[in-house]
Amino acid sequence: MNDDTLYGVAIVKAVDGTVTFSIPETDNYLAVQVITERGHGQHYVVEDSKYKLDVESEYAFLIYRSGTENGIEAAKASLDAVKVSDFNFATDYQTQPYNYEEVEQWVKQYTQEVNSMTNFTYTFPRTSDKVTDLHQWNLENAAGWGGASPEAFVGNKYSNSPKMSAKVCYTTTFEDPQNRFFTSITAYDGDKYLMDGVKNINSHTWDKNADGTITVSFNCGENALNNIDTKGQDYTFTSRHYGVNPKVMASTQDPIISGVKSQ
C-alpha cells in the first residue's frame, strides 16, 4: 500500500467476457485497475466515465485508487460516490485452496532478492501472454503487487531502490518528471510494508530548489529539504510516476533512484 491513494475494492464476475463499472466525477485523482484471476493488471483507466471492458478470466478484482492530495476524507468521499449498482458482484466466488504458508515463504525470498538489486523496475505485463519472464513476474508480485503496464500519461511506472541504511544521510536531486498526475517517493521496511509514523514525499507537497529541481533527503535531519525520517529503520523506497511522462517511461534508469548519493 501507499500514502498517496485510498483503496476501494470489489470482486466482480464477468458477463459475456466483460466487466462493467464507472468512475464518478471528482476533484481528486481516481483510477480503476482491472486485475484478472492470474494477477494481471489488464486495464488501468483514469477518465470519468462508465466502462465495459474485456477481461481474460471469469472473475476480476477491481481496485479503485482515490488520491489523498485533498485529505483522507475527500478520498473517501470519492469512493463513496462510486455507483456500486454497476458491479456484477461475484457472490459465488470461492477462494482458491493454495498453501498460503508456502506462498509467504516465496514472497519473503523474492522480496529479499528485489531489495538486493540496484534499481528494480516493475513491468506488469498487461495479459498472461505477455509474461515471457516468469521469474521477473514473480518478483514484481512479491515486492509490490498492484501495478499495471506503464502507459504514457495514463498508467503508472514504479521502481524500487536497494536496501538503504538508516544510519546514513542520503539525498537524491532530480528534474521534475512532469508526470500527468503526480510523483511519489515512499519508504518501506524490509518486508515492503509501510513504517509507522514515516511520511512520504510527493509532488503535491514537495519543496523545489531555486533552479526548479527537487531534492529529497533520507535521514538527514529535520532541516533537510523534503526529508524522510525512517525512525531508525533500514529501508527501501519506491518511486511512483502516476500518469507517467513518456521520457520517464522510456528511460532504463529511474531518475529519482539513480540520483541517490550518500552525504
Coordinates of C-alpha atoms in Angstrom, one line a residue:
M1 CA 0.0 0.0 0.0
N2 CA 1.0 3.7 -0.1
D3 CA 0.1 7.1 1.4
D4 CA -0.8 8.5 -2.0
T5 CA -4.2 6.8 -2.5
L6 CA -7.0 5.3 -0.5
Y7 CA -8.1 2.0 -1.9
G8 CA -11.6 0.6 -2.6
V9 CA -12.0 -2.9 -4.0
A10 CA -14.6 -5.2 -5.4
I11 CA -14.6 -8.8 -6.7
V12 CA -16.8 -9.0 -9.8
K13 CA -17.9 -11.7 -12.2
A14 CA -17.6 -11.2 -16.0
V15 CA -20.7 -11.2 -18.2
D16 CA -20.1 -12.3 -21.7
G17 CA -16.4 -11.8 -21.1
T18 CA -16.7 -8.2 -19.9
V19 CA -16.8 -6.3 -16.6
T20 CA -18.8 -3.1 -16.0
F21 CA -18.0 -0.2 -13.6
S22 CA -17.8 3.6 -13.6
I23 CA -15.6 6.4 -12.4
P24 CA -17.5 9.4 -11.0
E25 CA -16.5 13.0 -11.5
T26 CA -14.3 14.0 -8.6
D27 CA -11.9 16.8 -7.5
N28 CA -9.1 14.4 -6.8
Y29 CA -7.2 11.6 -8.6
L30 CA -9.4 8.5 -9.1
A31 CA -8.4 5.5 -11.2
V32 CA -9.5 1.9 -11.6
Q33 CA -7.4 -1.1 -12.3
V34 CA -8.9 -4.4 -13.5
I35 CA -7.0 -7.4 -12.2
T36 CA -7.5 -10.9 -13.6
E37 CA -7.5 -14.1 -11.6
R38 CA -3.9 -14.7 -12.5
G39 CA -2.9 -11.3 -11.1
H40 CA -2.6 -9.4 -14.3
G41 CA -3.5 -5.7 -14.4
Q42 CA -5.3 -6.0 -17.7
H43 CA -6.7 -2.5 -17.7
Y44 CA -5.9 0.8 -16.0
V45 CA -8.3 3.7 -16.6
V46 CA -8.4 7.2 -15.2
E47 CA -11.1 9.2 -17.0
D48 CA -14.5 9.9 -15.5
S49 CA -16.8 7.6 -17.5
K50 CA -18.8 4.3 -17.5
Y51 CA -16.7 1.3 -18.6
K52 CA -17.4 -2.1 -20.2
L53 CA -14.1 -3.8 -20.7
D54 CA -13.0 -7.3 -21.8
V55 CA -11.3 -9.4 -19.2
E56 CA -9.4 -12.7 -19.7
S57 CA -10.8 -14.5 -16.7
E58 CA -14.2 -15.4 -15.3
Y59 CA -13.7 -13.1 -12.2
A60 CA -11.9 -9.9 -11.8
F61 CA -10.6 -7.8 -8.9
L62 CA -11.3 -4.0 -9.2
I63 CA -9.0 -1.6 -7.4
Y64 CA -10.2 2.0 -7.1
R65 CA -7.3 4.3 -6.2
S66 CA -8.6 7.6 -4.7
G67 CA -6.0 10.3 -4.3
T68 CA -5.3 11.7 -0.9
E69 CA -4.0 15.1 -2.2
N70 CA -7.1 16.8 -0.7
G71 CA -7.1 14.7 2.5
I72 CA -8.4 11.3 3.6
E73 CA -12.0 12.5 3.9
A74 CA -12.0 13.8 0.3
A75 CA -10.5 10.5 -0.9
K76 CA -13.2 8.5 1.0
A77 CA -15.9 10.8 -0.4
S78 CA -14.8 10.0 -3.9
L79 CA -15.0 6.3 -3.2
D80 CA -18.5 6.7 -1.6
A81 CA -19.6 8.4 -4.9
V82 CA -18.8 5.2 -6.9
K83 CA -22.0 3.7 -8.4
V84 CA -21.9 0.2 -6.9
S85 CA -25.0 -0.8 -8.9
D86 CA -22.8 -1.0 -11.9
F87 CA -20.9 -4.0 -10.4
N88 CA -21.9 -7.6 -11.0
F89 CA -20.6 -8.7 -7.6
A90 CA -19.1 -12.2 -7.6
T91 CA -21.2 -13.6 -4.8
D92 CA -20.4 -17.1 -5.9
Y93 CA -16.6 -16.6 -5.9
Q94 CA -14.6 -19.3 -4.0
T95 CA -11.1 -18.6 -2.6
Q96 CA -8.6 -20.9 -4.1
P97 CA -7.1 -23.5 -1.7
Y98 CA -3.4 -22.5 -2.1
N99 CA -0.8 -23.4 0.5
Y100 CA -0.6 -19.8 1.9
E101 CA 2.3 -20.6 4.2
E102 CA 4.4 -21.7 1.2
V103 CA 3.3 -18.6 -0.7
E104 CA 4.5 -16.4 2.1
Q105 CA 7.9 -18.1 2.1
W106 CA 8.3 -17.5 -1.6
V107 CA 7.2 -13.8 -1.1
K108 CA 9.9 -13.3 1.5
Q109 CA 12.6 -14.9 -0.7
Y110 CA 11.6 -12.8 -3.7
T111 CA 11.4 -9.6 -1.7
Q112 CA 14.9 -10.1 -0.3
E113 CA 16.1 -10.6 -3.9
V114 CA 14.5 -7.3 -5.0
N115 CA 16.0 -5.5 -2.0
S116 CA 19.5 -6.5 -3.1
M117 CA 19.1 -5.0 -6.6
T118 CA 20.5 -1.6 -7.5
N119 CA 17.3 -0.5 -9.3
F120 CA 14.3 -2.8 -9.8
T121 CA 11.6 -1.6 -12.2
Y122 CA 8.2 -3.1 -12.4
T123 CA 6.9 -4.0 -15.9
F124 CA 3.5 -5.5 -15.1
P125 CA 2.6 -7.3 -18.4
R126 CA -0.9 -6.5 -19.5
T127 CA -2.1 -10.0 -20.2
S128 CA -0.8 -13.5 -19.5
D129 CA 0.5 -14.0 -23.0
K130 CA 2.9 -11.1 -22.4
V131 CA 4.6 -12.8 -19.5
T132 CA 7.9 -14.0 -21.1
D133 CA 9.9 -13.9 -17.9
L134 CA 8.1 -15.8 -15.1
H135 CA 10.9 -15.0 -12.5
Q136 CA 10.5 -11.3 -13.2
W137 CA 6.8 -11.6 -12.9
N138 CA 7.1 -13.3 -9.5
L139 CA 9.5 -10.7 -8.3
E140 CA 7.0 -8.0 -9.2
N141 CA 4.1 -9.7 -7.4
A142 CA 6.1 -10.3 -4.3
A143 CA 7.7 -6.9 -4.0
G144 CA 4.8 -4.6 -4.9
W145 CA 1.8 -6.2 -6.5
G146 CA -0.9 -3.9 -7.8
G147 CA 0.7 -2.1 -10.7
A148 CA -0.2 -2.1 -14.4
S149 CA 1.6 -1.8 -17.6
P150 CA 3.1 1.7 -17.9
E151 CA 1.1 3.8 -20.4
A152 CA 2.1 7.3 -21.2
F153 CA 0.1 9.9 -19.2
V154 CA -2.4 7.2 -18.1
G155 CA -0.8 4.3 -16.3
N156 CA 2.0 4.4 -13.8
K157 CA 5.6 3.4 -13.6
Y158 CA 7.1 2.1 -10.4
S159 CA 10.8 1.5 -9.4
N160 CA 12.3 0.2 -6.2
S161 CA 15.6 1.2 -4.6
P162 CA 18.1 -1.2 -3.0
K163 CA 18.1 -1.6 0.8
M164 CA 19.4 1.5 2.5
S165 CA 20.9 2.1 5.9
A166 CA 19.1 4.4 8.3
K167 CA 22.5 5.4 9.8
V168 CA 23.5 7.2 6.5
C169 CA 22.2 10.5 5.2
Y170 CA 21.2 10.0 1.6
T171 CA 19.9 12.6 -0.9
T172 CA 18.7 12.5 -4.5
T173 CA 18.3 15.5 -6.7
F174 CA 16.4 15.3 -10.0
E175 CA 14.5 17.2 -12.6
D176 CA 10.7 17.4 -12.1
P177 CA 9.5 14.2 -14.0
Q178 CA 6.4 16.2 -15.0
N179 CA 4.1 13.2 -14.8
R180 CA 0.5 13.9 -15.7
F181 CA -0.9 13.3 -12.2
F182 CA 1.8 13.3 -9.6
T183 CA 5.1 11.8 -8.5
S184 CA 5.7 10.0 -5.2
I185 CA 8.6 8.7 -3.0
T186 CA 7.6 6.2 -0.3
A187 CA 9.9 4.3 2.2
Y188 CA 9.2 0.7 3.2
D189 CA 10.6 -1.7 5.7
G190 CA 12.5 -4.9 4.6
D191 CA 9.2 -6.8 4.0
K192 CA 7.8 -4.0 1.9
Y193 CA 5.4 -2.7 4.5
L194 CA 4.8 1.0 5.3
M195 CA 6.5 2.1 8.5
D196 CA 4.5 3.7 11.3
G197 CA 5.0 7.4 11.5
V198 CA 7.2 7.7 8.4
K199 CA 5.8 10.2 5.9
N200 CA 6.2 10.0 2.2
I201 CA 7.1 12.9 -0.2
N202 CA 5.1 13.6 -3.4
S203 CA 4.8 16.4 -5.9
H204 CA 1.7 17.8 -4.3
T205 CA 3.7 18.8 -1.3
W206 CA 7.5 18.8 -2.0
D207 CA 9.6 22.0 -2.0
K208 CA 11.7 22.8 -5.1
N209 CA 15.2 24.1 -5.3
A210 CA 15.8 27.6 -6.8
D211 CA 16.7 26.0 -10.2
G212 CA 13.4 24.0 -10.3
T213 CA 15.0 20.7 -9.4
I214 CA 13.8 18.6 -6.5
T215 CA 16.0 17.3 -3.7
V216 CA 14.6 14.5 -1.4
S217 CA 16.6 13.6 1.7
F218 CA 16.6 10.4 3.8
N219 CA 17.5 10.6 7.5
C220 CA 19.4 13.9 7.0
G221 CA 17.7 15.8 9.9
E222 CA 14.6 17.8 10.3
N223 CA 16.1 20.8 8.5
A224 CA 17.0 18.8 5.3
L225 CA 14.9 19.5 2.2
N226 CA 12.0 17.1 1.8
N227 CA 13.4 14.8 4.5
I228 CA 12.1 11.3 5.0
D229 CA 12.9 10.1 8.6
T230 CA 12.7 6.3 8.8
K231 CA 12.7 6.3 12.6
G232 CA 16.0 4.3 12.8
Q233 CA 14.8 1.5 10.4
D234 CA 16.8 0.4 7.4
Y235 CA 14.5 0.7 4.3
T236 CA 14.0 0.7 0.6
F237 CA 11.9 3.3 -1.2
T238 CA 9.6 3.1 -4.2
S239 CA 9.3 5.9 -6.7
R240 CA 5.9 6.1 -8.4
H241 CA 5.1 8.1 -11.5
Y242 CA 1.3 8.5 -11.8
G243 CA 0.3 9.1 -15.4
V244 CA 3.9 8.5 -16.4
N245 CA 5.7 11.0 -18.6
P246 CA 6.9 9.3 -21.8
K247 CA 10.5 10.3 -21.1
V248 CA 10.4 8.5 -17.7
M249 CA 8.7 5.5 -19.3
A250 CA 11.4 5.2 -21.9
S251 CA 14.3 5.6 -19.5
T252 CA 16.2 2.5 -18.4
Q253 CA 17.1 4.2 -15.1
D254 CA 14.6 5.8 -12.7
P255 CA 15.5 9.5 -12.4
I256 CA 14.9 9.6 -8.7
I257 CA 16.7 6.3 -7.6
S258 CA 19.6 6.8 -10.0
G259 CA 20.4 10.2 -8.3
V260 CA 20.8 8.8 -4.8
K261 CA 24.1 9.8 -3.1
S262 CA 25.4 9.4 0.5
Q263 CA 26.4 12.6 2.2

